[in-house]
Short mmCIF file of N, CA and C in Angstrom, two decimals:
data_model
loop_
_atom_site.label_atom_id
_atom_site.label_comp_id
_atom_site.label_asym_id
_atom_site.label_seq_id
_atom_site.Cartn_x
_atom_site.Cartn_y
_atom_site.Cartn_z
N MET A 850 10.86 200.95 165.20
CA MET A 850 10.86 199.20 165.50
C MET A 850 10.35 198.88 164.33
N SER A 851 11.28 197.74 163.85
CA SER A 851 10.73 197.09 162.51
C SER A 851 10.85 195.94 162.49
N TYR A 852 10.18 194.92 161.38
CA TYR A 852 9.65 193.47 160.96
C TYR A 852 10.45 193.06 160.00
N GLN A 853 11.35 192.23 159.71
CA GLN A 853 12.19 191.69 158.74
C GLN A 853 11.57 190.31 158.73
N ARG A 854 11.76 189.56 157.53
CA ARG A 854 11.19 188.40 157.51
C ARG A 854 12.36 188.13 155.91
N ASP A 855 13.12 187.11 156.09
CA ASP A 855 13.91 186.57 155.29
C ASP A 855 13.32 185.83 154.33
N PHE A 856 13.11 185.75 153.23
CA PHE A 856 12.28 184.66 152.15
C PHE A 856 13.39 183.84 151.00
N ARG A 857 14.60 184.80 151.52
CA ARG A 857 15.63 183.45 150.78
C ARG A 857 16.56 182.93 151.20
N SER A 858 16.32 182.85 152.92
CA SER A 858 16.97 181.83 153.54
C SER A 858 17.42 180.53 152.97
N THR A 859 18.62 179.88 153.37
CA THR A 859 18.59 178.57 153.08
C THR A 859 18.96 177.56 154.37
N GLU A 860 18.67 176.85 154.72
CA GLU A 860 18.66 175.92 156.05
C GLU A 860 19.83 175.61 155.92
N ILE A 861 20.53 175.42 156.91
CA ILE A 861 21.90 174.83 156.94
C ILE A 861 21.79 174.06 157.82
N ALA A 862 22.69 172.68 158.26
CA ALA A 862 22.44 171.58 158.67
C ALA A 862 24.52 171.62 158.90
N VAL A 863 24.67 170.95 160.01
CA VAL A 863 26.56 170.66 160.55
C VAL A 863 26.09 169.04 160.28
N ALA A 864 27.36 168.61 160.01
CA ALA A 864 27.25 166.86 160.70
C ALA A 864 27.84 166.91 162.13
N SER A 865 27.99 167.46 162.56
CA SER A 865 28.33 167.76 164.05
C SER A 865 28.27 168.77 164.80
N GLY A 866 28.01 168.86 166.23
CA GLY A 866 28.01 169.52 167.34
C GLY A 866 26.48 170.20 167.26
N PRO A 867 26.16 171.49 167.83
CA PRO A 867 24.75 172.01 168.11
C PRO A 867 24.30 172.46 166.26
N GLN A 868 23.21 172.55 166.27
CA GLN A 868 22.69 173.16 165.02
C GLN A 868 22.05 174.70 164.77
N PRO A 869 22.17 175.29 163.48
CA PRO A 869 22.39 176.53 163.89
C PRO A 869 20.86 176.64 163.77
N ALA A 870 20.16 177.86 163.96
CA ALA A 870 18.59 178.34 164.40
C ALA A 870 18.20 178.09 162.74
N ASN A 871 18.27 178.21 162.48
CA ASN A 871 17.87 178.22 160.49
C ASN A 871 16.79 179.73 160.98
N ASP A 872 16.33 180.67 161.67
CA ASP A 872 15.18 181.21 162.09
C ASP A 872 15.46 182.46 160.82
N ASN A 873 14.36 182.63 160.43
CA ASN A 873 13.94 183.77 159.38
C ASN A 873 12.99 185.09 159.85
N ASP A 874 13.00 185.01 160.55
CA ASP A 874 12.41 186.33 160.78
C ASP A 874 13.04 187.27 162.26
N ASP A 875 12.61 188.38 162.15
CA ASP A 875 13.26 188.91 163.47
C ASP A 875 12.23 190.54 163.71
N PHE A 876 12.49 191.22 164.68
CA PHE A 876 12.29 192.83 164.85
C PHE A 876 13.67 193.35 165.44
N MET A 877 14.00 194.65 164.50
CA MET A 877 14.85 195.50 164.86
C MET A 877 14.35 196.75 166.08
N LEU A 878 14.55 196.63 167.06
CA LEU A 878 14.39 198.34 168.17
C LEU A 878 15.59 199.01 167.46
N GLY A 879 14.91 200.60 168.02
CA GLY A 879 15.83 201.28 167.32
C GLY A 879 15.91 202.66 168.31
N LEU A 880 16.89 203.15 168.81
CA LEU A 880 16.74 204.30 169.30
C LEU A 880 18.11 205.30 168.79
N GLY A 881 17.81 206.57 168.59
CA GLY A 881 19.06 207.50 168.15
C GLY A 881 18.38 208.85 168.22
N VAL A 882 19.63 209.64 168.03
CA VAL A 882 19.71 211.21 167.90
C VAL A 882 19.95 211.52 166.98
N ARG A 883 19.88 212.64 166.20
CA ARG A 883 20.25 213.22 164.59
C ARG A 883 20.68 215.09 164.85
N TYR A 884 21.69 215.34 164.75
CA TYR A 884 22.00 216.42 164.92
C TYR A 884 22.31 217.04 163.27
N PHE A 885 22.03 218.20 163.09
CA PHE A 885 21.67 219.08 161.83
C PHE A 885 22.20 220.63 162.06
N ASN A 886 23.34 221.30 161.38
CA ASN A 886 23.65 222.75 161.77
C ASN A 886 23.47 223.02 160.21
N ALA A 887 23.53 224.37 160.41
CA ALA A 887 22.88 225.16 159.17
C ALA A 887 24.27 225.24 158.75
N ASP A 888 25.49 225.09 158.73
CA ASP A 888 26.66 225.06 158.40
C ASP A 888 26.93 223.94 157.73
N GLY A 889 26.17 223.34 158.01
CA GLY A 889 26.34 221.86 157.18
C GLY A 889 27.12 220.47 157.98
N ILE A 890 27.22 220.89 159.36
CA ILE A 890 27.58 219.73 160.39
C ILE A 890 26.19 218.91 160.57
N THR A 891 26.68 217.67 160.66
CA THR A 891 25.62 216.59 160.54
C THR A 891 26.07 215.32 161.73
N GLY A 892 25.25 215.12 162.42
CA GLY A 892 25.91 214.21 163.18
C GLY A 892 25.20 212.78 164.16
N ASN A 893 25.19 211.47 164.04
CA ASN A 893 24.23 210.97 165.06
C ASN A 893 24.83 209.63 165.89
N LEU A 894 23.71 209.52 166.43
CA LEU A 894 23.89 208.32 167.69
C LEU A 894 22.63 207.86 167.57
N GLU A 895 23.51 206.40 167.57
CA GLU A 895 22.01 205.25 167.12
C GLU A 895 22.58 204.04 167.86
N TRP A 896 21.46 203.73 168.26
CA TRP A 896 21.22 202.45 169.07
C TRP A 896 20.49 201.24 168.20
N ASN A 897 20.81 199.80 168.24
CA ASN A 897 19.86 199.17 167.41
C ASN A 897 20.38 197.63 168.10
N ARG A 898 19.02 197.01 168.29
CA ARG A 898 19.12 195.49 169.18
C ARG A 898 18.21 194.62 168.13
N ARG A 899 18.73 193.95 167.96
CA ARG A 899 17.90 192.95 166.94
C ARG A 899 17.36 191.87 167.56
N LEU A 900 15.99 191.40 167.72
CA LEU A 900 15.40 190.46 168.54
C LEU A 900 14.93 189.16 167.77
N GLY A 901 14.85 188.23 168.25
CA GLY A 901 14.59 187.01 167.51
C GLY A 901 15.16 186.10 166.32
N ARG A 902 16.50 186.58 166.29
CA ARG A 902 17.40 185.96 165.54
C ARG A 902 18.84 186.10 166.32
N GLU A 903 19.32 184.56 165.92
CA GLU A 903 20.57 184.47 166.93
C GLU A 903 21.72 184.47 165.55
N ASP A 904 22.97 184.69 165.73
CA ASP A 904 23.76 184.61 165.16
C ASP A 904 24.20 185.43 163.81
N PHE A 905 23.66 186.74 163.73
CA PHE A 905 23.47 187.54 162.73
C PHE A 905 24.06 188.91 162.87
N LEU A 906 24.31 188.93 161.99
CA LEU A 906 25.66 190.53 161.97
C LEU A 906 25.28 191.38 160.84
N ASN A 907 24.86 192.82 161.34
CA ASN A 907 24.29 193.83 160.85
C ASN A 907 25.62 194.99 160.79
N LEU A 908 26.03 195.15 159.66
CA LEU A 908 27.29 196.50 159.69
C LEU A 908 26.02 197.30 158.79
N THR A 909 26.27 198.65 159.14
CA THR A 909 26.30 200.15 157.81
C THR A 909 27.43 201.05 158.14
N ILE A 910 27.93 201.23 157.15
CA ILE A 910 28.86 202.26 156.72
C ILE A 910 28.54 203.52 156.13
N ARG A 911 28.29 204.94 156.87
CA ARG A 911 28.02 205.99 155.96
C ARG A 911 29.59 207.01 156.13
N ALA A 912 29.12 207.64 154.78
CA ALA A 912 30.19 208.88 154.49
C ALA A 912 29.44 209.88 153.77
N ASP A 913 29.39 211.11 153.56
CA ASP A 913 29.28 211.80 153.25
C ASP A 913 30.46 212.60 152.85
N PHE A 914 30.38 213.05 151.47
CA PHE A 914 31.22 213.46 150.52
C PHE A 914 30.74 215.27 150.18
#
């Protein structure tokens, strides 16, 4: 579990329709399993859930060479 606060967020307002949440802090819950082999084979399976923020996208890409 981790806590994050965005100190550089800019409040956004729109002229019509529902207003964005403009929330700047959240908690990340995570659970996972990692596998390491003596031959250099690795793998992982992760589940993450962000709480306290709306309309937030988190993308992670990793590649080993």
